Amino acid sequence: MKKKSVKILSVSMAVMLSLLTGCSKQQAPVATDEAVSAQEVTSEARDEEWQDSDKETLRYVFNEDFGGKAGVCLPAAALSDKARMELVLSQFNSVTCENEMKPESFLGQTPTIGEDGFPVLNFTAADTILDQISEYNATVTKEEKKIRLRGHVLVWHSQTPEWFFHEDYDPDKAYVDKETMLERMEHYIMQVMTHFYGEDSKYSDMIYAWDVVNEAVSDSNGKTRTDNSSWYQIFQSDEYVTTAFVYANKYAPADVKLFYNDYNDTATTKCGGICDLLTKIKETQGARIDGMGMQGHYDMLSPTAAEFENCVRKYAAIVDEIQITELDLKSSSDYDGSDANAEYQKQAHRYKELYDSVCKLTKEEQLPITSIVFWGTDDGNSWLQSSNSVGGSSDGSRPQCPLLFDKDYQAKPAFWAFVDPSKLDPIINEISALQTEDASIAEEIIFEKDDVSLKFYPTWTPNGVLVKAAVADNSKDDDDSVTVYLDTADSRKDGADIISTTVKRSDAVETENGYEAIVNVAAEDLNYFQTVGMDVCVNNHSSLLSWNDTENNQEASSKNYGRLLLKPFATIHKGSVKVDGVAEEAWAHVTEMPLTFATAESASPEASATAKLLWDEEFLYVLFDVTDSVLDVSGSEVHTQDSVEVFMDEDHARPDAYQADDKQFRVNSSNELSFNGTKSKEENINAKVTTTDNGYLVEMALKWTDITPANNTLFGLELQLNDCKNGSRTGMLNWYDTTNSCWSTPASFGTAQLVE
Ligand SMILES: [Ca+2]
Ligand SMILES: [Ca+2]
Ligand SMILES: [Ca+2]
Ligand SMILES: [Ca+2]
């Protein structure tokens, strides 16, 4: 997609010129008298309404869509960056100072103590930002185009100088007692409120909300945070949190909204803990809390839309307002920076998913989401480029592109996700299919549109793709049908070689609310780990519902098909063998399972392997036949020695981390064993290795530890070959896992079925 620049309002250009040249209001550019007055009148009258030029701005779209503000985080350093300020002044109507209103900014690294014995606050950095925004505000009359601020933050365990908590303001002395700290807190909040809202303040209409307390809930147990918190050290309870809302209520104007703000806001335990805290604050005598700030440092997968919506509902049941206060998205876990546009598109759809939730909650459920604030203007200036601190952040190992504008301030697809989603490339769904004809084992894909919904279950064989489709469609029409389209080369182009099969409703099985069709698309020579382009299309009385290509152009082009990855599935027959390293007759009729998948890091192993499996009530039997011309077990780590591995997830729970029944067994070419998993140990394996002319043969029996195997039992299985030489692993082949994560994640194992 071509980069598109965002139109900048001409009014902000004028302001920028005045800001950058340091013109005061008195010196604001004035041309000839008559010309200016005419212009001013026209411009003010026009400014009462949104202009066409406003329509591609976040503040216009948010105001139209859900009546909320469009916010951005801004550091003082940005004030001298003309292009960056143009973005801020033209797109947003809420600003959060990145650091300039935090306690360490007002209090300073070293204390200045006044005659009353309390610290004297320094507001210079914040005032610089407020002055420039005031100057911009004076040039616009429409309220929604003026920029107001979220005050961030009054009470926080972080970015608060340590001396503030100690006797004589000396960090080397003891903590003060609770009563003293309450006095310091009250005096601090009083001074902040007096500066921004006092009779002499020129900023009294600027800051519309405050984060009174930030991040006081523990991630691990939902209780009050104890770690790294001098607030907690002194109070030993959440009393400092509730009291902060008492003081904020006492000194802030009644129309200034008071927020609690936190991250990991959709994690189950923490969300529950935050709800408890919000309730407690509400019940505190003299306290006022208006809103919950969900920071929204999310990633490409988490939270799901449903998780996000549920948490908003929980918070909204307690407080009157919800704001997303620090939104950004970490990049995909496999993003290496090589295909930025693909990542941008994915990210745009992810932002759209969250924004659709915001619009749904505000419109359909009237939940009071009043602002979405992005944590930064652009990717180049995002904290995720460098920070790995508390609050959810980058792990430092992959490129980050978390925001709506790139480092050159150009609008990314993520911007259009909010402003005009029709500009996004369609999303390409990616799913996998197992090699079986049994749809009951297949992944279930669900999609819905209007009054039709479809569930389908794709599987494959070398001779084609099978899709069982369950269509919910209450009206029986002559042209009701399901079509599956394939581009087996996954060429993604107009005029591709497309094959398709249609099953009419009259040839399908009627169900309670629709019909069920088995669509068999014949193809040739399909193979493991091949990706094919596929779309599934339901025709309901001439209205088409498509799984992937929403333009319904499937007949002519495979460009917007989904992707189907063909993966293996194992059927294991019953039979017993003697573990002696010799392949007896019982193995002769067992089908070989090839280990074919090589991850990028081990793209060209010099060894190969096939495996055969059998089972009985006591054991899973595995026979590996390995071809490997250089046998090497000199590596210092067990996985850097020539070896084979078997992974079992007996209860097929597919967890992200190993549970009691999950096991990894490794046997090296010298018959030495190694283990991973609580029940992966010597007593549960019997193995025998024999060397062959071109490699080695491993025969093993693995004891079932947690299930009673029976006909049709499904369990998680993975097989791996490690090829090594000169003491290091030079190649690796897997049966199913394409992510090299089966050593830590049973969810990445394949699936096997036992049959009599
Ligand atoms: Ca119909
Ligand atoms: Ca044997
Ligand atoms: Ca398991
Ligand atoms: Ca080797």
PDB file of N, CA and C and ligand atoms in Angstrom, residues 648-655 659 661-662 746, ligand 3:
ATOM      1  N   MET A 648       4.884 -36.198  24.116  1.00  0.00           N
ATOM      2  CA  MET A 648       3.522 -36.712  24.343  1.00  0.00           C
ATOM      3  C   MET A 648       2.726 -35.769  25.230  1.00  0.00           C
ATOM      4  N   ASP A 649       1.514 -35.478  24.803  1.00  0.00           N
ATOM      5  CA  ASP A 649       0.547 -34.728  25.615  1.00  0.00           C
ATOM      6  C   ASP A 649      -0.641 -35.672  25.740  1.00  0.00           C
ATOM      7  N   GLU A 650      -0.577 -36.555  26.737  1.00  0.00           N
ATOM      8  CA  GLU A 650      -1.499 -37.701  26.777  1.00  0.00           C
ATOM      9  C   GLU A 650      -2.963 -37.283  26.815  1.00  0.00           C
ATOM     10  N   ASP A 651      -3.267 -36.262  27.625  1.00  0.00           N
ATOM     11  CA  ASP A 651      -4.691 -35.885  27.746  1.00  0.00           C
ATOM     12  C   ASP A 651      -5.134 -34.912  26.649  1.00  0.00           C
ATOM     13  N   HIS A 652      -4.216 -34.587  25.723  1.00  0.00           N
ATOM     14  CA  HIS A 652      -4.530 -33.725  24.577  1.00  0.00           C
ATOM     15  C   HIS A 652      -5.124 -32.388  25.012  1.00  0.00           C
ATOM     16  N   ALA A 653      -4.589 -31.865  26.112  1.00  0.00           N
ATOM     17  CA  ALA A 653      -5.098 -30.575  26.610  1.00  0.00           C
ATOM     18  C   ALA A 653      -4.456 -29.404  25.877  1.00  0.00           C
ATOM     19  N   ARG A 654      -3.378 -29.653  25.193  1.00  0.00           N
ATOM     20  CA  ARG A 654      -2.687 -28.649  24.370  1.00  0.00           C
ATOM     21  C   ARG A 654      -2.360 -27.373  25.137  1.00  0.00           C
ATOM     22  N   PRO A 655      -1.790 -27.485  26.331  1.00  0.00           N
ATOM     23  CA  PRO A 655      -1.488 -26.275  27.118  1.00  0.00           C
ATOM     24  C   PRO A 655      -0.264 -25.532  26.579  1.00  0.00           C
ATOM     25  N   GLN A 659       2.354 -29.648  31.525  1.00  0.00           N
ATOM     26  CA  GLN A 659       1.627 -30.073  32.719  1.00  0.00           C
ATOM     27  C   GLN A 659       2.104 -31.461  33.098  1.00  0.00           C
ATOM     28  N   ASP A 661       1.222 -34.502  32.771  1.00  0.00           N
ATOM     29  CA  ASP A 661       1.229 -35.650  31.865  1.00  0.00           C
ATOM     30  C   ASP A 661       2.059 -35.409  30.603  1.00  0.00           C
ATOM     31  N   ASP A 662       2.593 -34.212  30.450  1.00  0.00           N
ATOM     32  CA  ASP A 662       3.289 -33.861  29.208  1.00  0.00           C
ATOM     33  C   ASP A 662       4.777 -34.220  29.310  1.00  0.00           C
ATOM     34  N   PRO A 746       3.267 -27.685  24.734  1.00  0.00           N
ATOM     35  CA  PRO A 746       2.518 -28.808  24.150  1.00  0.00           C
ATOM     36  C   PRO A 746       1.474 -28.360  23.131  1.00  0.00           C
TER      37      PRO A 746
HETATM   38 CA    CA B   3      -1.367 -32.798  28.675  1.00  0.00          CA
END
